[in-house]
Coordinates of C-alpha atoms in Angstrom, one line a residue:
Chain A
M1 CA 122.4 146.7 88.4
Q2 CA 121.5 144.0 85.9
D3 CA 122.4 141.4 88.5
Q4 CA 120.2 143.0 91.1
H5 CA 117.3 143.0 88.7
I6 CA 117.7 139.3 88.0
A7 CA 118.0 138.6 91.7
S8 CA 114.8 140.4 92.7
A9 CA 112.9 138.8 89.8
F10 CA 113.9 135.5 91.1
D11 CA 112.8 136.5 94.6
R12 CA 109.4 137.5 93.4
D13 CA 109.0 134.2 91.5
L14 CA 110.0 132.3 94.6
E15 CA 107.6 134.2 96.8
A16 CA 104.8 133.5 94.3
I17 CA 105.5 129.8 94.5
Q18 CA 105.7 129.9 98.3
A19 CA 102.3 131.6 98.4
Q20 CA 100.9 128.6 96.4
I21 CA 102.6 126.3 98.9
M22 CA 100.9 128.1 101.8
K23 CA 97.6 127.9 100.0
M24 CA 98.1 124.2 99.4
G25 CA 99.1 123.8 103.1
G26 CA 95.9 125.6 104.2
L27 CA 93.8 123.2 102.2
V28 CA 95.6 120.2 103.5
E29 CA 95.3 121.4 107.2
N30 CA 91.6 121.8 106.6
A31 CA 91.3 118.4 105.1
I32 CA 92.9 116.7 108.1
L33 CA 90.6 118.4 110.6
E34 CA 87.5 118.0 108.5
A35 CA 88.2 114.3 107.9
A36 CA 88.7 113.7 111.7
I37 CA 85.5 115.6 112.6
S38 CA 83.5 113.8 110.0
L39 CA 84.7 110.5 111.5
E40 CA 83.8 111.5 115.0
T41 CA 80.4 113.0 114.2
R42 CA 79.7 110.2 111.6
D43 CA 78.9 112.9 109.1
E44 CA 79.0 111.3 105.7
E45 CA 78.3 114.4 103.7
R46 CA 81.2 116.3 105.4
A47 CA 83.5 113.3 104.7
E48 CA 82.3 113.4 101.0
R49 CA 83.4 117.0 100.8
V50 CA 86.9 116.1 102.1
R51 CA 87.1 113.4 99.4
K52 CA 86.0 115.8 96.6
G53 CA 88.3 118.5 97.9
D54 CA 91.4 116.5 97.3
K55 CA 91.3 117.3 93.6
A56 CA 92.1 121.0 94.3
I57 CA 95.1 119.9 96.4
D58 CA 96.4 117.6 93.5
E59 CA 96.0 120.4 91.0
L60 CA 98.0 122.8 93.2
E61 CA 100.8 120.3 93.4
E62 CA 100.9 120.1 89.6
L63 CA 100.8 123.9 89.3
I64 CA 103.6 124.3 91.8
N65 CA 105.7 121.8 89.9
E66 CA 105.2 123.6 86.7
E67 CA 106.0 127.0 88.2
A68 CA 109.2 125.6 89.8
A69 CA 110.3 124.2 86.4
R70 CA 109.5 127.5 84.8
V71 CA 111.6 129.5 87.3
I72 CA 114.5 127.1 87.0
A73 CA 114.4 127.4 83.2
L74 CA 114.0 131.1 83.2
R75 CA 116.3 132.2 86.0
A76 CA 118.8 129.4 86.1
P77 CA 119.3 129.6 89.8
T78 CA 122.4 128.1 91.5
A79 CA 123.5 127.1 94.9
V80 CA 121.1 128.2 97.7
D81 CA 118.5 129.6 95.2
L82 CA 118.3 126.3 93.4
R83 CA 118.0 124.4 96.6
L84 CA 115.1 126.7 97.5
V85 CA 113.3 126.0 94.3
L86 CA 113.9 122.3 94.5
S87 CA 112.5 122.3 98.0
V88 CA 109.1 123.5 96.9
I89 CA 108.8 120.3 94.7
K90 CA 109.6 118.2 97.8
V91 CA 107.3 120.1 100.1
S92 CA 104.4 120.0 97.7
A93 CA 104.8 116.3 97.2
N94 CA 104.6 115.8 100.9
L95 CA 101.5 117.9 101.1
E96 CA 99.9 116.0 98.3
R97 CA 100.4 112.7 100.2
I98 CA 99.0 114.0 103.4
G99 CA 95.9 115.1 101.4
D100 CA 95.6 111.6 100.0
Y101 CA 95.6 110.2 103.5
A102 CA 92.8 112.6 104.5
K103 CA 90.8 111.6 101.5
N104 CA 91.2 107.9 102.4
M105 CA 90.0 108.8 105.9
G106 CA 86.9 110.4 104.3
K107 CA 86.3 107.2 102.4
R108 CA 86.5 105.0 105.5
T109 CA 84.1 107.3 107.3
S110 CA 81.3 106.3 105.0
V111 CA 81.9 102.6 105.9
L112 CA 82.4 103.2 109.6
S113 CA 79.2 105.2 109.9
Q114 CA 77.3 102.0 109.1
M115 CA 78.9 100.2 112.0
A116 CA 78.5 100.4 115.8
P117 CA 81.1 102.8 117.3
V118 CA 84.1 101.2 119.0
N119 CA 84.4 102.9 122.4
D120 CA 85.8 106.4 122.0
S121 CA 88.2 105.4 119.2
A122 CA 87.0 108.2 116.9
G123 CA 87.6 110.8 119.5
A124 CA 91.2 109.5 120.1
L125 CA 91.8 109.6 116.3
R126 CA 90.5 113.1 116.2
R127 CA 92.9 114.2 118.9
M128 CA 95.7 112.5 117.1
A129 CA 94.7 114.2 113.8
K130 CA 94.6 117.6 115.6
E131 CA 98.1 117.1 116.8
V132 CA 99.3 116.4 113.3
E133 CA 97.5 119.4 112.0
R134 CA 99.2 121.6 114.5
M135 CA 102.6 120.2 113.5
L136 CA 101.8 120.9 109.9
K137 CA 100.9 124.5 110.6
D138 CA 104.2 125.0 112.5
A139 CA 106.2 123.1 109.8
L140 CA 104.8 125.5 107.1
D141 CA 105.4 128.5 109.3
S142 CA 109.0 127.4 109.9
Y143 CA 109.4 126.9 106.1
V144 CA 108.3 130.4 105.3
A145 CA 110.3 132.0 108.2
R146 CA 113.3 129.7 107.6
D147 CA 113.1 128.9 111.3
A148 CA 115.2 125.8 111.9
E149 CA 114.4 125.8 115.6
L150 CA 110.7 125.6 115.1
A151 CA 111.3 123.0 112.5
Q152 CA 113.3 120.9 114.9
D153 CA 110.5 121.3 117.4
V154 CA 108.1 119.8 114.9
I155 CA 110.5 116.9 114.3
D156 CA 110.6 116.2 118.0
R157 CA 106.9 116.3 118.4
D158 CA 106.4 113.5 115.9
T159 CA 107.4 111.1 118.6
E160 CA 104.2 111.9 120.5
V161 CA 102.1 111.0 117.4
D162 CA 104.0 107.7 117.1
Q163 CA 103.2 107.0 120.8
M164 CA 99.5 107.8 120.3
Y165 CA 99.5 105.4 117.4
N166 CA 101.2 102.6 119.4
A167 CA 98.6 103.0 122.2
L168 CA 95.8 102.8 119.6
F169 CA 97.3 99.7 117.9
R170 CA 97.2 97.8 121.2
E171 CA 93.7 99.1 122.0
F172 CA 92.4 97.9 118.6
L173 CA 93.9 94.5 119.1
T174 CA 92.2 94.2 122.5
F175 CA 88.8 95.3 121.1
M176 CA 89.0 92.7 118.4
M177 CA 90.0 89.9 120.7
E178 CA 87.2 90.8 123.2
D179 CA 84.5 90.8 120.5
P180 CA 85.0 89.5 117.0
R181 CA 82.1 91.7 115.9
N182 CA 84.5 94.6 116.3
I183 CA 87.0 93.2 113.8
T184 CA 85.9 94.9 110.6
A185 CA 85.5 98.3 112.3
C186 CA 88.8 98.0 114.1
M187 CA 90.6 97.1 110.8
H188 CA 89.3 100.4 109.3
L189 CA 90.0 102.4 112.5
H190 CA 93.5 100.9 112.7
F191 CA 94.2 102.0 109.1
I192 CA 93.0 105.5 109.9
A193 CA 95.4 105.6 112.9
K194 CA 98.3 104.4 110.7
N195 CA 97.4 106.9 108.0
I196 CA 97.5 109.7 110.6
E197 CA 100.8 108.4 111.8
R198 CA 102.1 108.5 108.2
M199 CA 100.8 112.1 107.9
G200 CA 103.1 112.9 110.8
D201 CA 106.0 111.4 108.9
H202 CA 105.3 113.6 105.9
V203 CA 105.1 116.7 108.2
T204 CA 108.4 115.7 109.7
S205 CA 109.8 115.4 106.2
I206 CA 108.8 119.0 105.5
A207 CA 110.4 120.1 108.7
E208 CA 113.6 118.2 107.8
Q209 CA 113.6 120.1 104.5
V210 CA 113.6 123.4 106.5
V211 CA 116.5 122.3 108.7
Y212 CA 118.4 121.3 105.6
L213 CA 117.6 124.6 103.8
V214 CA 118.7 126.7 106.8
T215 CA 121.7 124.7 108.1
G216 CA 122.8 122.9 105.0
T217 CA 122.8 119.5 106.9
T218 CA 120.1 116.9 107.3
P219 CA 118.8 116.5 110.8
D220 CA 120.0 113.5 112.8
E221 CA 119.1 110.6 110.5
N222 CA 119.2 108.1 113.3
R223 CA 116.5 109.7 115.3
Q224 CA 114.5 107.1 117.2
K225 CA 111.6 105.9 115.3
A226 CA 108.9 105.6 117.9
D227 CA 106.4 103.5 116.0
K228 CA 107.4 100.1 117.4
T229 CA 104.3 98.2 116.4
S230 CA 106.0 96.5 113.5
L231 CA 108.1 94.8 116.1
Q232 CA 105.1 94.0 118.3
A233 CA 104.1 90.4 119.0
Chain B
M1 CA 130.1 123.8 67.9
Q2 CA 130.0 125.3 71.4
D3 CA 126.3 124.4 71.6
Q4 CA 126.9 120.9 70.6
H5 CA 129.6 120.6 73.3
I6 CA 127.2 121.8 75.9
A7 CA 124.5 119.4 74.7
S8 CA 126.7 116.3 74.8
A9 CA 128.1 117.2 78.2
F10 CA 124.5 117.4 79.5
D11 CA 123.7 114.1 77.9
R12 CA 126.7 112.5 79.6
D13 CA 125.6 113.9 82.9
L14 CA 122.1 112.7 82.5
E15 CA 123.3 109.2 81.5
A16 CA 125.4 109.1 84.6
I17 CA 122.4 109.9 86.8
Q18 CA 120.2 107.4 85.1
A19 CA 122.9 104.7 85.7
Q20 CA 122.5 105.6 89.4
I21 CA 118.8 105.3 89.1
M22 CA 119.2 101.8 87.6
K23 CA 121.5 100.8 90.3
M24 CA 119.0 102.0 92.9
G25 CA 116.2 100.2 91.1
G26 CA 118.2 97.0 91.2
L27 CA 118.7 97.3 94.9
V28 CA 115.0 98.0 95.4
E29 CA 113.9 95.1 93.2
N30 CA 116.2 92.8 95.2
A31 CA 114.8 94.1 98.5
I32 CA 111.2 93.4 97.5
L33 CA 112.0 89.8 96.5
E34 CA 114.3 89.1 99.5
A35 CA 111.7 90.5 101.9
A36 CA 109.0 88.3 100.5
I37 CA 111.2 85.2 100.5
S38 CA 112.3 85.9 104.1
L39 CA 108.7 86.1 105.1
E40 CA 107.7 82.9 103.4
T41 CA 110.7 80.9 104.6
R42 CA 110.6 82.5 108.1
D43 CA 114.2 83.4 107.7
E44 CA 115.0 86.2 110.2
E45 CA 118.6 86.6 109.2
R46 CA 117.6 87.2 105.6
A47 CA 115.0 89.7 106.7
E48 CA 117.6 91.4 108.8
R49 CA 119.8 91.9 105.7
V50 CA 116.9 93.5 103.9
R51 CA 116.5 95.9 106.8
K52 CA 120.1 96.8 106.9
G53 CA 120.3 97.1 103.1
D54 CA 117.8 100.0 103.1
K55 CA 120.6 102.4 104.1
A56 CA 122.4 102.0 100.8
I57 CA 119.1 102.8 99.0
D58 CA 118.6 105.9 101.0
E59 CA 122.1 107.0 100.3
L60 CA 121.7 106.6 96.6
E61 CA 118.6 108.8 96.7
E62 CA 120.6 111.5 98.3
L63 CA 123.4 111.1 95.9
I64 CA 121.0 111.3 92.9
N65 CA 119.4 114.4 94.3
E66 CA 122.7 116.1 94.7
E67 CA 123.8 115.1 91.2
A68 CA 120.5 116.4 89.7
A69 CA 121.0 119.8 91.5
R70 CA 124.6 119.9 90.3
V71 CA 123.6 119.3 86.7
I72 CA 120.8 121.9 86.8
A73 CA 123.2 124.5 88.3
L74 CA 126.0 123.6 85.9
R75 CA 124.1 123.1 82.6
A76 CA 121.0 125.2 83.1
P77 CA 118.9 122.9 81.1
T78 CA 115.5 124.1 79.8
A79 CA 112.3 122.5 78.4
V80 CA 112.6 118.7 77.8
D81 CA 116.1 118.5 79.3
L82 CA 115.0 120.1 82.5
R83 CA 112.0 117.8 82.6
L84 CA 114.3 114.9 82.3
V85 CA 116.5 116.0 85.2
L86 CA 113.5 116.8 87.4
S87 CA 112.1 113.3 86.7
V88 CA 115.1 111.6 88.3
I89 CA 114.3 113.4 91.5
K90 CA 110.7 112.0 91.4
V91 CA 111.7 108.5 90.3
S92 CA 114.3 108.2 93.0
A93 CA 111.8 109.4 95.6
N94 CA 109.5 106.7 94.5
L95 CA 112.2 104.1 94.7
E96 CA 113.2 105.2 98.2
R97 CA 109.6 104.8 99.4
I98 CA 109.4 101.3 97.9
G99 CA 112.6 100.4 99.7
D100 CA 111.1 101.7 103.0
Y101 CA 108.1 99.3 102.6
A102 CA 110.4 96.4 101.9
K103 CA 112.4 97.3 105.1
N104 CA 109.1 97.4 107.1
M105 CA 108.2 94.0 105.7
G106 CA 111.6 92.7 107.0
K107 CA 110.8 94.1 110.4
R108 CA 107.4 92.4 110.6
T109 CA 109.0 89.1 109.5
S110 CA 110.9 88.9 112.8
V111 CA 107.6 89.2 114.6
L112 CA 105.6 86.8 112.4
S113 CA 108.3 84.1 112.6
Q114 CA 107.4 83.8 116.3
M115 CA 103.7 83.1 115.5
A116 CA 101.9 80.2 113.9
P117 CA 101.6 80.6 110.1
V118 CA 98.2 81.7 108.9
N119 CA 97.3 79.3 106.0
D120 CA 99.3 80.0 102.9
S121 CA 99.2 83.8 103.5
A122 CA 102.9 84.2 103.2
G123 CA 102.9 82.4 99.9
A124 CA 100.2 84.7 98.6
L125 CA 102.1 87.7 99.7
R126 CA 105.2 86.5 98.0
R127 CA 103.3 86.1 94.7
M128 CA 102.0 89.6 95.1
A129 CA 105.5 91.0 95.8
K130 CA 106.9 89.1 92.8
E131 CA 104.2 90.8 90.6
V132 CA 105.2 94.2 91.9
E133 CA 108.9 93.4 91.4
R134 CA 108.2 92.5 87.7
M135 CA 106.2 95.8 87.3
L136 CA 109.1 97.7 88.7
K137 CA 111.6 96.1 86.4
D138 CA 109.4 97.0 83.4
A139 CA 108.8 100.5 84.7
L140 CA 112.6 101.1 84.9
D141 CA 113.2 99.6 81.5
S142 CA 110.5 101.8 80.1
Y143 CA 112.1 104.8 81.8
V144 CA 115.5 104.2 80.2
A145 CA 114.1 103.3 76.8
R146 CA 111.5 106.2 77.0
D147 CA 108.9 103.5 76.1
A148 CA 105.5 104.9 76.8
E149 CA 103.7 101.8 75.6
L150 CA 105.5 99.6 78.1
A151 CA 104.9 102.2 80.8
Q152 CA 101.2 102.2 80.1
D153 CA 101.3 98.4 80.3
V154 CA 102.8 98.7 83.8
I155 CA 100.1 101.2 84.8
D156 CA 97.4 98.8 83.6
R157 CA 98.9 95.8 85.5
D158 CA 98.6 97.7 88.9
T159 CA 94.9 96.8 88.8
E160 CA 95.8 93.1 89.3
V161 CA 97.9 94.0 92.3
D162 CA 95.0 95.9 93.8
Q163 CA 92.7 92.9 93.2
M164 CA 95.2 90.6 94.9
Y165 CA 95.2 92.9 97.9
N166 CA 91.3 93.0 98.0
A167 CA 91.2 89.2 98.0
L168 CA 93.7 89.1 100.9
F169 CA 91.9 91.7 102.9
R170 CA 88.8 89.6 102.8
E171 CA 90.7 86.5 103.6
F172 CA 92.4 88.0 106.7
L173 CA 89.1 89.3 108.0
T174 CA 87.7 85.7 107.7
F175 CA 90.7 84.2 109.5
M176 CA 90.4 86.7 112.3
M177 CA 86.7 86.0 112.8
E178 CA 87.2 82.2 112.6
D179 CA 89.9 82.2 115.3
P180 CA 90.8 85.2 117.5
R181 CA 94.2 83.7 118.1
N182 CA 94.9 84.7 114.4
I183 CA 94.2 88.4 115.1
T184 CA 97.7 89.7 115.8
A185 CA 99.4 87.7 113.0
C186 CA 96.6 88.8 110.6
M187 CA 97.1 92.5 111.5
H188 CA 100.8 92.2 110.5
L189 CA 100.0 90.2 107.4
H190 CA 97.4 92.7 106.4
F191 CA 99.9 95.5 106.8
I192 CA 102.4 93.7 104.6
A193 CA 99.7 93.2 102.0
K194 CA 98.8 96.9 102.1
N195 CA 102.5 97.9 101.9
I196 CA 102.9 95.7 98.8
E197 CA 99.8 97.3 97.3
R198 CA 101.4 100.8 98.0
M199 CA 104.7 99.6 96.4
G200 CA 102.5 99.0 93.3
D201 CA 101.2 102.6 93.5
H202 CA 104.8 103.9 93.6
V203 CA 105.8 101.8 90.6
T204 CA 102.7 103.1 88.8
S205 CA 103.8 106.6 89.6
I206 CA 107.2 105.9 88.0
A207 CA 105.5 104.6 84.9
E208 CA 103.3 107.7 84.8
Q209 CA 106.4 109.8 84.8
V210 CA 107.6 108.0 81.8
V211 CA 104.3 108.6 79.9
Y212 CA 104.6 112.2 80.8
L213 CA 108.2 112.5 79.7
V214 CA 107.4 110.8 76.3
T215 CA 104.0 112.2 75.5
G216 CA 104.0 115.5 77.5
T217 CA 100.6 114.6 79.0
T218 CA 99.7 112.8 82.3
P219 CA 98.0 109.4 81.8
D220 CA 94.3 109.4 82.5
E221 CA 94.0 110.8 85.9
N222 CA 90.6 109.2 86.5
R223 CA 91.8 105.7 86.1
Q224 CA 89.8 103.3 88.1
K225 CA 91.3 102.7 91.5
A226 CA 90.8 99.0 92.1
D227 CA 91.5 98.9 95.8
K228 CA 88.0 99.1 97.1
T229 CA 88.6 97.9 100.6
S230 CA 88.3 101.4 102.1
L231 CA 84.7 101.2 101.0
Q232 CA 84.2 97.7 102.3
A233 CA 81.8 97.0 105.1

């Protein structure tokens, strides 16, 4: 009976932390979309709200870390339970980084709004961001449901994001060569593209946590990395 | 007596993990320097060794994570002890990211070696990398010695790295505008500069962990972020 009490107290604690993770995830999803829309519509005020909103995301990460440490100290979980508590620390760290990238996108929107638009680049970036936001939603759903299959699906979809980034990298190079007046804008747009691609990496890392939690093994470490631009001449 | 036994067993465990952290830190320091030298000397084989060496860094992170989980499960540390064990997870995650950036630098070296050098950019990047490597060394020393003063010094020095990055960003823009044939090389060089700047952020994050461990409070969260290029038109 005593054991059962302890177990369910732990479960309640864990559920409470996971609720905070979902709250944090919701804020981050929103930040990705809002940052992308601000960029496309050249809406500086909206971008400013994304920048300011990052504080709440950072605070949630700190809170989740404290809660996780408290649960470990109080319940002394072992084996799978411990793995679960440690995973919230990793997942919240990934969410915090994604939030940072969205914030950085918000900053660059203020600069880019002062410059002439470069083709439909902002639209392409918004579509790429939307894809990452969908992946994040599924990664968090897979986390709560301990659904390794959905998590693996998220991991596979990151290849598409990498391919979108590759195409944009080539496009920006072309725009810069065609007209040097595009150079500054393209540098910023390229950074945004790279940051969205990195968001995808962090989403993938969350999904990999899920696979590890459910199956006890890390997903294929040698998966093809589809961002080839660092090898591009 | 029993209590003392448990305490010293925990201390031994913790020291063993910290030794692994120092080993990992040594590999990462070496990767930063080697990547920077390969770039400057256009030495593709040396760059290739950096890329391959990242595997050992990743494996150490996994090992450290497993060891930390084992110690938590076995010793059920609380309060300060728990904080110490959790810090190794954070520090090793930071080291792993820095290693990734060095690996990426190694990849780009292969591409850049095929192109004409852009002024002394590679030398400037090597100096910037050297500064980050020194910061990392001090951050790890401060971690082992629990030296909050040295850690704060590392945090302060990150401003210089940010300033070096700002100067390079402007330089690369100028080179690209002067001669469009520089554009592709400058895109890669710029990425390397940004990656070194990000390495500095991760070193800072390690130093912040030290301040938190020693003083129990996070260093001033509102410190001036000196990379202003995202606001640059």
